[in-house]
Amino acid sequence: MRWQSLISTQNLKLAWRRITTGRNLQYKRFFRESYLVYESAADDHIRELHRALAAEAWQPSHATRLYLPKSSGLQRPLSLLGIEDQIVLQAIANQFATKLYKKRQRVELATVFSNKLTSPRDSIFFMERWQAAYSAFQEKCTEAFDQGLRWSAHFDLSAYYDTISHELLLSIASSDNSEPDTINTVKEWLRVWSADNIAAMTGHGIPQGPIASDFLAEAFFLPIDTQLQKATFRYLRYVDDIRLFGRSENEVRKAAILLEQECRHRGLIPQSSKFDIRELNSAGEAMGSLPSIAPTDGRDTSEQSMTAKEALKILASAIGGKPQKVKDKARFRYVMYRAPEDGKILNIVLRLFPRHPEHIDAFVAYLSNYSRRKSIVSAAFDYLESGVPYSYVRGELWHLIAGLARPDEMRRGLTMAREDGRNRSRCIALSWGVMHFLMKCEAEGLIRDRRRLATEHSISRSLLAPIFTDREFSPGGHAATLLRGSLMEQLAGARELQKRNVTLTSLGLRQRDLATSCKTALASLGVIGRRHRVAERDWIAECLADLYGCNGRIIWREFLGTEYEHALQLLIEAKARFAGAYSDWLGLQDGFGDIVTRQLFDFLKRRELNGHSRTVGNDGKLVDYGNLLAAGTPFSIAYPVAATALRTLHDRRNKLPGSHPYDKKGGTRNKWLTKRERDLLVPQVRVALDELATVFEQNN
């Protein structure tokens, strides 16, 4: 591993892009706003990071660890790293991927099915979607059974990520030890990231959560994969879930002994409670159940919601028993992140969610569809009062209550919230959630206590910045603390100053009081440097011109108004996926078109111009975007070119398997977008957006 290659701006930029395109949504939810601000000046930030690394002035920061409940009743750790730490860790993983690419190809989809690298090697997408590889894993298990290998052993490892030796890991990528200083530096970084304080630092363990760690874990197991691929028995692995197949019990037992010896030789600990040898009776038994991998699903902006009827049908197949419990977690979580508001679904969810703390994030994602619902608030309070011991779950429940409860309902939770507030230092998720609730109580005049923010964890404080009251943006307020804090706090503070139109002067700060990284963020968002018209910089105009060759009119801030930041976030995500994830790009670009169209309708209505129709129905819900674009509507009559172009995009998006697996008319299987199709759609995007920009400019 060469130092210059590791810290090169090219490698660091690739690392950043792979972080932003990663599918680890559960992890990224803690950083989404920070990523957006960092992205607005990513080149400048990365140049500064490169200079610090080159001067050996950069220092890693300890991980902030939280624990998520598992179905077993135990917990899975999640290690939150600072943004620059994430970039450097991913840069290391990039080097491993380059070094081991050919060796990994020999085992990928043959014996190993997890965290498959994308092609080409320099793709901004680091690893392929897990679903396809896991399906191949199940097919191989079935194939082994069909070939007469009816005896099988299920082999699992205990605390796999925590037991990975830094020494052995780095020896895989640098077997010749040609740059010992680089290896020693990386080893020290790993020691810092493996612990949440200096006293807990060891020579083993990698942070769980970043996609970089997922591949480093694969790299660590590669010598075992290569060795066992040569064996006469069948060896198949998905992360730390290993299946051994043979023609007799003896053959499988010998295989298990060999595997155990190889693992212990590398300091890994087999989980004896999960070891099992048995004769298989069916291909279904050979496949087994979904392994206990970290969930990667979430409320993705590129996903299409399903109807209540569709959701109930899938939900019915995912639950069962008396009392009802989740029996198919993959199908259940899929529904929770896509189902609409519906009374029957809500009743099922409220019965289930105290029984499954491991799915709390999926439950909250669904329940957050509702604006105010007394039954949800009451159920959340009941769950808290039951004494649920998982700090992560308690934090999520406080978020839910803070978003849905009325002031009179909030009083019920004050005593519990104060108790959790005293214990919040044990978990960043609890800290974020309970402080959200207490700050809402303060805003409603129920309590007076803003001192807690001063002692809040830096990550929690940055996540809470969007709900700071206005008084925090005056001299002596906590907004000034953000701008002088960690990088994540600086990014959060800069974002809030931009959204609230607050100047440094009103905070009692001067530019020279701030770190370079903070000034870079403030300038990129237009908060400082106004005399150079940085504030007028239109990021959407630049992005559209760069991506699609649009005319670059500087009208989007005024056109989109309060929806500008929402639209910009979709566009940044679309840009990141344009080069490789064509279907994801289409979903995001279609979402951007939805925002633009609704804002245009509002503008046309205010100007009393033709082309608009109602965007909200009699039931108070938004009219479907497809209906706004339909042939024969006022919009399609007044602006046929733009309407046809946008409708083409939307219709193709509806025929993605992620939106609808089958075509509604013919019943044929829908297909993912190809590169050729994407290239044909780009002119449609350009034509539509340029026409809408012209309409706004000429009539404004």
GROMACS .gro file of N, CA and C in nm, residues 119-237:
model
  357
  119SER      N    1  -1.802  -0.338  -1.117
  119SER     CA    2  -1.711  -0.325  -1.229
  119SER      C    3  -1.756  -0.205  -1.312
  120PRO      N    4  -1.664  -0.123  -1.365
  120PRO     CA    5  -1.519  -0.134  -1.358
  120PRO      C    6  -1.462  -0.100  -1.219
  121ARG      N    7  -1.334  -0.118  -1.205
  121ARG     CA    8  -1.269  -0.103  -1.074
  121ARG      C    9  -1.282   0.037  -1.016
  122ASP      N   10  -1.287   0.138  -1.104
  122ASP     CA   11  -1.292   0.276  -1.055
  122ASP      C   12  -1.435   0.329  -1.049
  123SER      N   13  -1.533   0.241  -1.049
  123SER     CA   14  -1.673   0.284  -1.042
  123SER      C   15  -1.699   0.360  -0.913
  124ILE      N   16  -1.785   0.461  -0.921
  124ILE     CA   17  -1.820   0.536  -0.801
  124ILE      C   18  -1.911   0.454  -0.709
  125PHE      N   19  -1.961   0.342  -0.760
  125PHE     CA   20  -2.039   0.250  -0.678
  125PHE      C   21  -1.946   0.140  -0.633
  126PHE      N   22  -1.926   0.128  -0.503
  126PHE     CA   23  -1.824   0.039  -0.450
  126PHE      C   24  -1.863  -0.107  -0.461
  127MET      N   25  -1.985  -0.138  -0.418
  127MET     CA   26  -2.029  -0.277  -0.419
  127MET      C   27  -2.169  -0.289  -0.478
  128GLU      N   28  -2.196  -0.403  -0.537
  128GLU     CA   29  -2.327  -0.426  -0.598
  128GLU      C   30  -2.433  -0.449  -0.490
  129ARG      N   31  -2.559  -0.437  -0.530
  129ARG     CA   32  -2.670  -0.459  -0.436
  129ARG      C   33  -2.663  -0.601  -0.381
  130TRP      N   34  -2.692  -0.612  -0.252
  130TRP     CA   35  -2.679  -0.742  -0.186
  130TRP      C   36  -2.784  -0.842  -0.232
  131GLN      N   37  -2.901  -0.794  -0.279
  131GLN     CA   38  -3.010  -0.885  -0.311
  131GLN      C   39  -2.972  -0.985  -0.421
  132ALA      N   40  -2.904  -0.935  -0.525
  132ALA     CA   41  -2.868  -1.024  -0.637
  132ALA      C   42  -2.769  -1.131  -0.592
  133ALA      N   43  -2.668  -1.090  -0.515
  133ALA     CA   44  -2.567  -1.185  -0.468
  133ALA      C   45  -2.627  -1.285  -0.370
  134TYR      N   46  -2.720  -1.239  -0.287
  134TYR     CA   47  -2.781  -1.332  -0.191
  134TYR      C   48  -2.868  -1.434  -0.262
  135SER      N   49  -2.935  -1.392  -0.369
  135SER     CA   50  -3.013  -1.488  -0.449
  135SER      C   51  -2.922  -1.595  -0.509
  136ALA      N   52  -2.804  -1.553  -0.555
  136ALA     CA   53  -2.707  -1.648  -0.609
  136ALA      C   54  -2.659  -1.745  -0.500
  137PHE      N   55  -2.644  -1.695  -0.379
  137PHE     CA   56  -2.604  -1.777  -0.264
  137PHE      C   57  -2.708  -1.886  -0.240
  138GLN      N   58  -2.836  -1.848  -0.242
  138GLN     CA   59  -2.943  -1.947  -0.220
  138GLN      C   60  -2.948  -2.048  -0.334
  139GLU      N   61  -2.925  -2.001  -0.456
  139GLU     CA   62  -2.925  -2.092  -0.571
  139GLU      C   63  -2.814  -2.196  -0.560
  140LYS      N   64  -2.697  -2.152  -0.513
  140LYS     CA   65  -2.584  -2.245  -0.496
  140LYS      C   66  -2.613  -2.348  -0.387
  141CYS      N   67  -2.681  -2.303  -0.281
  141CYS     CA   68  -2.719  -2.396  -0.174
  141CYS      C   69  -2.815  -2.502  -0.229
  142THR      N   70  -2.912  -2.457  -0.309
  142THR     CA   71  -3.007  -2.550  -0.372
  142THR      C   72  -2.936  -2.645  -0.467
  143GLU      N   73  -2.841  -2.590  -0.542
  143GLU     CA   74  -2.764  -2.671  -0.636
  143GLU      C   75  -2.688  -2.783  -0.564
  144ALA      N   76  -2.630  -2.750  -0.449
  144ALA     CA   77  -2.556  -2.850  -0.371
  144ALA      C   78  -2.648  -2.964  -0.330
  145PHE      N   79  -2.768  -2.930  -0.286
  145PHE     CA   80  -2.865  -3.033  -0.247
  145PHE      C   81  -2.903  -3.120  -0.367
  146ASP      N   82  -2.930  -3.055  -0.481
  146ASP     CA   83  -2.969  -3.129  -0.602
  146ASP      C   84  -2.858  -3.222  -0.651
  147GLN      N   85  -2.732  -3.191  -0.618
  147GLN     CA   86  -2.620  -3.275  -0.661
  147GLN      C   87  -2.591  -3.388  -0.563
  148GLY      N   88  -2.679  -3.405  -0.465
  148GLY     CA   89  -2.665  -3.517  -0.373
  148GLY      C   90  -2.588  -3.487  -0.246
  149LEU      N   91  -2.553  -3.360  -0.224
  149LEU     CA   92  -2.482  -3.323  -0.101
  149LEU      C   93  -2.587  -3.295   0.007
  150ARG      N   94  -2.636  -3.402   0.069
  150ARG     CA   95  -2.753  -3.393   0.156
  150ARG      C   96  -2.718  -3.366   0.303
  151TRP      N   97  -2.589  -3.365   0.335
  151TRP     CA   98  -2.548  -3.331   0.473
  151TRP      C   99  -2.491  -3.190   0.474
  152SER      N  100  -2.530  -3.114   0.574
  152SER     CA  101  -2.488  -2.972   0.577
  152SER      C  102  -2.457  -2.927   0.719
  153ALA      N  103  -2.365  -2.834   0.729
  153ALA     CA  104  -2.332  -2.770   0.857
  153ALA      C  105  -2.349  -2.620   0.841
  154HIS      N  106  -2.410  -2.558   0.940
  154HIS     CA  107  -2.425  -2.412   0.944
  154HIS      C  108  -2.322  -2.360   1.044
  155PHE      N  109  -2.232  -2.275   0.996
  155PHE     CA  110  -2.118  -2.228   1.075
  155PHE      C  111  -2.126  -2.077   1.083
  156ASP      N  112  -2.121  -2.023   1.203
  156ASP     CA  113  -2.131  -1.878   1.222
  156ASP      C  114  -2.017  -1.832   1.311
  157LEU      N  115  -1.982  -1.704   1.300
  157LEU     CA  116  -1.873  -1.647   1.379
  157LEU      C  117  -1.928  -1.550   1.482
  158SER      N  118  -1.864  -1.544   1.594
  158SER     CA  119  -1.906  -1.455   1.702
  158SER      C  120  -1.832  -1.323   1.693
  159ALA      N  121  -1.907  -1.211   1.691
  159ALA     CA  122  -1.848  -1.076   1.689
  159ALA      C  123  -1.737  -1.065   1.584
  160TYR      N  124  -1.772  -1.100   1.460
  160TYR     CA  125  -1.673  -1.109   1.353
  160TYR      C  126  -1.595  -0.978   1.335
  161TYR      N  127  -1.665  -0.866   1.315
  161TYR     CA  128  -1.597  -0.740   1.290
  161TYR      C  129  -1.505  -0.701   1.407
  162ASP      N  130  -1.549  -0.732   1.529
  162ASP     CA  131  -1.472  -0.692   1.647
  162ASP      C  132  -1.345  -0.774   1.667
  163THR      N  133  -1.335  -0.890   1.604
  163THR     CA  134  -1.219  -0.977   1.626
  163THR      C  135  -1.118  -0.974   1.512
  164ILE      N  136  -1.139  -0.890   1.412
  164ILE     CA  137  -1.046  -0.882   1.298
  164ILE      C  138  -0.914  -0.819   1.342
  165SER      N  139  -0.806  -0.891   1.324
  165SER     CA  140  -0.673  -0.844   1.363
  165SER      C  141  -0.622  -0.741   1.262
  166HIS      N  142  -0.580  -0.624   1.311
  166HIS     CA  143  -0.525  -0.521   1.223
  166HIS      C  144  -0.396  -0.569   1.156
  167GLU      N  145  -0.314  -0.639   1.231
  167GLU     CA  146  -0.186  -0.688   1.179
  167GLU      C  147  -0.210  -0.782   1.061
  168LEU      N  148  -0.298  -0.881   1.080
  168LEU     CA  149  -0.323  -0.977   0.974
  168LEU      C  150  -0.397  -0.914   0.856
  169LEU      N  151  -0.488  -0.821   0.885
  169LEU     CA  152  -0.561  -0.754   0.779
  169LEU      C  153  -0.466  -0.679   0.686
  170LEU      N  154  -0.376  -0.601   0.743
  170LEU     CA  155  -0.286  -0.520   0.661
  170LEU      C  156  -0.183  -0.605   0.589
  171SER      N  157  -0.152  -0.722   0.643
  171SER     CA  158  -0.056  -0.810   0.576
  171SER      C  159  -0.112  -0.863   0.444
  172ILE      N  160  -0.245  -0.866   0.432
  172ILE     CA  161  -0.308  -0.916   0.310
  172ILE      C  162  -0.284  -0.820   0.193
  173ALA      N  163  -0.291  -0.689   0.220
  173ALA     CA  164  -0.272  -0.590   0.113
  173ALA      C  165  -0.126  -0.551   0.096
  174SER      N  166  -0.042  -0.577   0.194
  174SER     CA  167   0.100  -0.538   0.186
  174SER      C  168   0.187  -0.652   0.237
  175SER      N  169   0.182  -0.762   0.166
  175SER     CA  170   0.256  -0.881   0.209
  175SER      C  171   0.407  -0.862   0.202
  176ASP      N  172   0.453  -0.771   0.114
  176ASP     CA  173   0.598  -0.750   0.100
  176ASP      C  174   0.654  -0.651   0.201
  177ASN      N  175   0.565  -0.584   0.276
  177ASN     CA  176   0.607  -0.487   0.379
  177ASN      C  177   0.700  -0.381   0.321
  178SER      N  178   0.669  -0.335   0.198
  178SER     CA  179   0.756  -0.240   0.129
  178SER      C  180   0.747  -0.099   0.185
  179GLU      N  181   0.635  -0.064   0.246
  179GLU     CA  182   0.621   0.070   0.305
  179GLU      C  183   0.575   0.057   0.450
  180PRO      N  184   0.667   0.023   0.539
  180PRO     CA  185   0.629  -0.001   0.679
  180PRO      C  186   0.570   0.121   0.748
  181ASP      N  187   0.615   0.241   0.709
  181ASP     CA  188   0.560   0.361   0.773
  181ASP      C  189   0.411   0.377   0.742
  182THR      N  190   0.374   0.350   0.617
  182THR     CA  191   0.233   0.358   0.579
  182THR      C  192   0.150   0.257   0.657
  183ILE      N  193   0.201   0.134   0.664
  183ILE     CA  194   0.130   0.028   0.736
  183ILE      C  195   0.113   0.066   0.883
  184ASN      N  196   0.216   0.119   0.945
  184ASN     CA  197   0.208   0.157   1.086
  184ASN      C  198   0.109   0.271   1.108
  185THR      N  199   0.105   0.365   1.013
  185THR     CA  200   0.011   0.477   1.025
  185THR      C  201  -0.133   0.427   1.015
  186VAL      N  202  -0.159   0.343   0.915
  186VAL     CA  203  -0.294   0.288   0.897
  186VAL      C  204  -0.333   0.203   1.018
  187LYS      N  205  -0.236   0.128   1.069
  187LYS     CA  206  -0.263   0.045   1.187
  187LYS      C  207  -0.305   0.131   1.305
  188GLU      N  208  -0.241   0.245   1.321
  188GLU     CA  209  -0.276   0.335   1.432
  188GLU      C  210  -0.414   0.397   1.411
  189TRP      N  211  -0.446   0.430   1.285
  189TRP     CA  212  -0.581   0.481   1.256
  189TRP      C  213  -0.687   0.377   1.293
  190LEU      N  214  -0.662   0.251   1.255
  190LEU     CA  215  -0.758   0.145   1.285
  190LEU      C  216  -0.775   0.128   1.434
  191ARG      N  217  -0.667   0.144   1.509
  191ARG     CA  218  -0.675   0.134   1.655
  191ARG      C  219  -0.768   0.242   1.712
  192VAL      N  220  -0.758   0.361   1.657
  192VAL     CA  221  -0.844   0.472   1.704
  192VAL      C  222  -0.989   0.445   1.667
  193TRP      N  223  -1.013   0.402   1.543
  193TRP     CA  224  -1.151   0.380   1.496
  193TRP      C  225  -1.217   0.261   1.563
  194SER      N  226  -1.136   0.168   1.616
  194SER     CA  227  -1.193   0.046   1.675
  194SER      C  228  -1.251   0.070   1.813
  195ALA      N  229  -1.230   0.190   1.869
  195ALA     CA  230  -1.273   0.216   2.007
  195ALA      C  231  -1.338   0.353   2.018
  196ASP      N  232  -1.415   0.372   2.126
  196ASP     CA  233  -1.478   0.502   2.148
  196ASP      C  234  -1.404   0.588   2.249
  197ASN      N  235  -1.289   0.539   2.298
  197ASN     CA  236  -1.202   0.620   2.384
  197ASN      C  237  -1.063   0.561   2.383
  198ILE      N  238  -0.965   0.638   2.429
  198ILE     CA  239  -0.824   0.597   2.418
  198ILE      C  240  -0.794   0.474   2.502
  199ALA      N  241  -0.865   0.458   2.614
  199ALA     CA  242  -0.838   0.344   2.701
  199ALA      C  243  -0.883   0.212   2.640
  200ALA      N  244  -0.979   0.218   2.547
  200ALA     CA  245  -1.036   0.095   2.488
  200ALA      C  246  -0.968   0.055   2.358
  201MET      N  247  -0.864   0.126   2.316
  201MET     CA  248  -0.797   0.096   2.190
  201MET      C  249  -0.725  -0.039   2.195
  202THR      N  250  -0.743  -0.117   2.087
  202THR     CA  251  -0.679  -0.248   2.078
  202THR      C  252  -0.622  -0.266   1.938
  203GLY      N  253  -0.563  -0.382   1.915
  203GLY     CA  254  -0.509  -0.413   1.783
  203GLY      C  255  -0.604  -0.494   1.697
  204HIS      N  256  -0.730  -0.492   1.732
  204HIS     CA  257  -0.827  -0.567   1.652
  204HIS      C  258  -0.960  -0.493   1.649
  205GLY      N  259  -1.042  -0.526   1.548
  205GLY     CA  260  -1.175  -0.465   1.535
  205GLY      C  261  -1.179  -0.355   1.432
  206ILE      N  262  -1.283  -0.354   1.351
  206ILE     CA  263  -1.306  -0.247   1.254
  206ILE      C  264  -1.447  -0.191   1.278
  207PRO      N  265  -1.466  -0.063   1.249
  207PRO     CA  266  -1.597  -0.001   1.279
  207PRO      C  267  -1.707  -0.058   1.192
  208GLN      N  268  -1.817  -0.097   1.253
  208GLN     CA  269  -1.929  -0.156   1.181
  208GLN      C  270  -2.027  -0.048   1.139
  209GLY      N  271  -2.063  -0.047   1.012
  209GLY     CA  272  -2.155   0.054   0.959
  209GLY      C  273  -2.111   0.108   0.826
  210PRO      N  274  -1.987   0.160   0.813
  210PRO     CA  275  -1.941   0.208   0.682
  210PRO      C  276  -1.926   0.094   0.582
  211ILE      N  277  -1.955   0.120   0.455
  211ILE     CA  278  -1.941   0.015   0.354
  211ILE      C  279  -1.795  -0.025   0.337
  212ALA      N  280  -1.703   0.064   0.371
  212ALA     CA  281  -1.560   0.031   0.363
  212ALA      C  282  -1.529  -0.087   0.453
  213SER      N  283  -1.586  -0.088   0.572
  213SER     CA  284  -1.561  -0.198   0.666
  213SER      C  285  -1.615  -0.330   0.614
  214ASP      N  286  -1.728  -0.324   0.542
  214ASP     CA  287  -1.786  -0.446   0.486
  214ASP      C  288  -1.687  -0.514   0.391
  215PHE      N  289  -1.616  -0.433   0.312
  215PHE     CA  290  -1.520  -0.495   0.221
  215PHE      C  291  -1.392  -0.537   0.292
  216LEU      N  292  -1.348  -0.459   0.389
  216LEU     CA  293  -1.229  -0.498   0.465
  216LEU      C  294  -1.253  -0.631   0.536
  217ALA      N  295  -1.375  -0.653   0.583
  217ALA     CA  296  -1.409  -0.781   0.645
  217ALA      C  297  -1.400  -0.895   0.543
  218GLU      N  298  -1.439  -0.868   0.419
  218GLU     CA  299  -1.426  -0.968   0.312
  218GLU      C  300  -1.279  -0.996   0.284
  219ALA      N  301  -1.200  -0.889   0.281
  219ALA     CA  302  -1.057  -0.905   0.253
  219ALA      C  303  -0.989  -0.991   0.359
  220PHE      N  304  -1.031  -0.973   0.484
  220PHE     CA  305  -0.970  -1.049   0.593
  220PHE      C  306  -0.998  -1.198   0.579
  221PHE      N  307  -1.114  -1.233   0.524
  221PHE     CA  308  -1.151  -1.373   0.511
  221PHE      C  309  -1.101  -1.435   0.381
  222LEU      N  310  -1.044  -1.355   0.292
  222LEU     CA  311  -1.007  -1.404   0.159
  222LEU      C  312  -0.909  -1.523   0.164
  223PRO      N  313  -0.806  -1.523   0.250
  223PRO     CA  314  -0.717  -1.641   0.254
  223PRO      C  315  -0.792  -1.769   0.290
  224ILE      N  316  -0.891  -1.761   0.379
  224ILE     CA  317  -0.970  -1.879   0.415
  224ILE      C  318  -1.057  -1.920   0.296
  225ASP      N  319  -1.119  -1.822   0.230
  225ASP     CA  320  -1.201  -1.851   0.111
  225ASP      C  321  -1.119  -1.925   0.006
  226THR      N  322  -1.000  -1.874  -0.020
  226THR     CA  323  -0.914  -1.933  -0.124
  226THR      C  324  -0.873  -2.075  -0.087
  227GLN      N  325  -0.841  -2.096   0.041
  227GLN     CA  326  -0.798  -2.228   0.087
  227GLN      C  327  -0.911  -2.330   0.077
  228LEU      N  328  -1.030  -2.293   0.123
  228LEU     CA  329  -1.141  -2.388   0.128
  228LEU      C  330  -1.209  -2.408  -0.008
  229GLN      N  331  -1.185  -2.316  -0.101
  229GLN     CA  332  -1.241  -2.334  -0.235
  229GLN      C  333  -1.180  -2.456  -0.303
  230LYS      N  334  -1.059  -2.494  -0.261
  230LYS     CA  335  -0.989  -2.608  -0.321
  230LYS      C  336  -1.036  -2.742  -0.265
  231ALA      N  337  -1.114  -2.739  -0.157
  231ALA     CA  338  -1.151  -2.862  -0.088
  231ALA      C  339  -1.251  -2.944  -0.168
  232THR      N  340  -1.265  -3.072  -0.131
  232THR     CA  341  -1.357  -3.161  -0.201
  232THR      C  342  -1.502  -3.137  -0.159
  233PHE      N  343  -1.524  -3.091  -0.037
  233PHE     CA  344  -1.660  -3.060   0.008
  233PHE      C  345  -1.701  -2.924  -0.050
  234ARG      N  346  -1.828  -2.888  -0.036
  234ARG     CA  347  -1.879  -2.760  -0.089
  234ARG      C  348  -1.880  -2.656   0.024
  235TYR      N  349  -1.814  -2.544  -0.002
  235TYR     CA  350  -1.802  -2.434   0.095
  235TYR      C  351  -1.866  -2.310   0.035
  236LEU      N  352  -1.967  -2.253   0.103
  236LEU     CA  353  -2.037  -2.133   0.055
  236LEU      C  354  -2.046  -2.033   0.170
  237ARG      N  355  -2.020  -1.905   0.140
  237ARG     CA  356  -2.019  -1.805   0.248
  237ARG      C  357  -2.094  -1.679   0.207
   0.00000   0.00000   0.00000
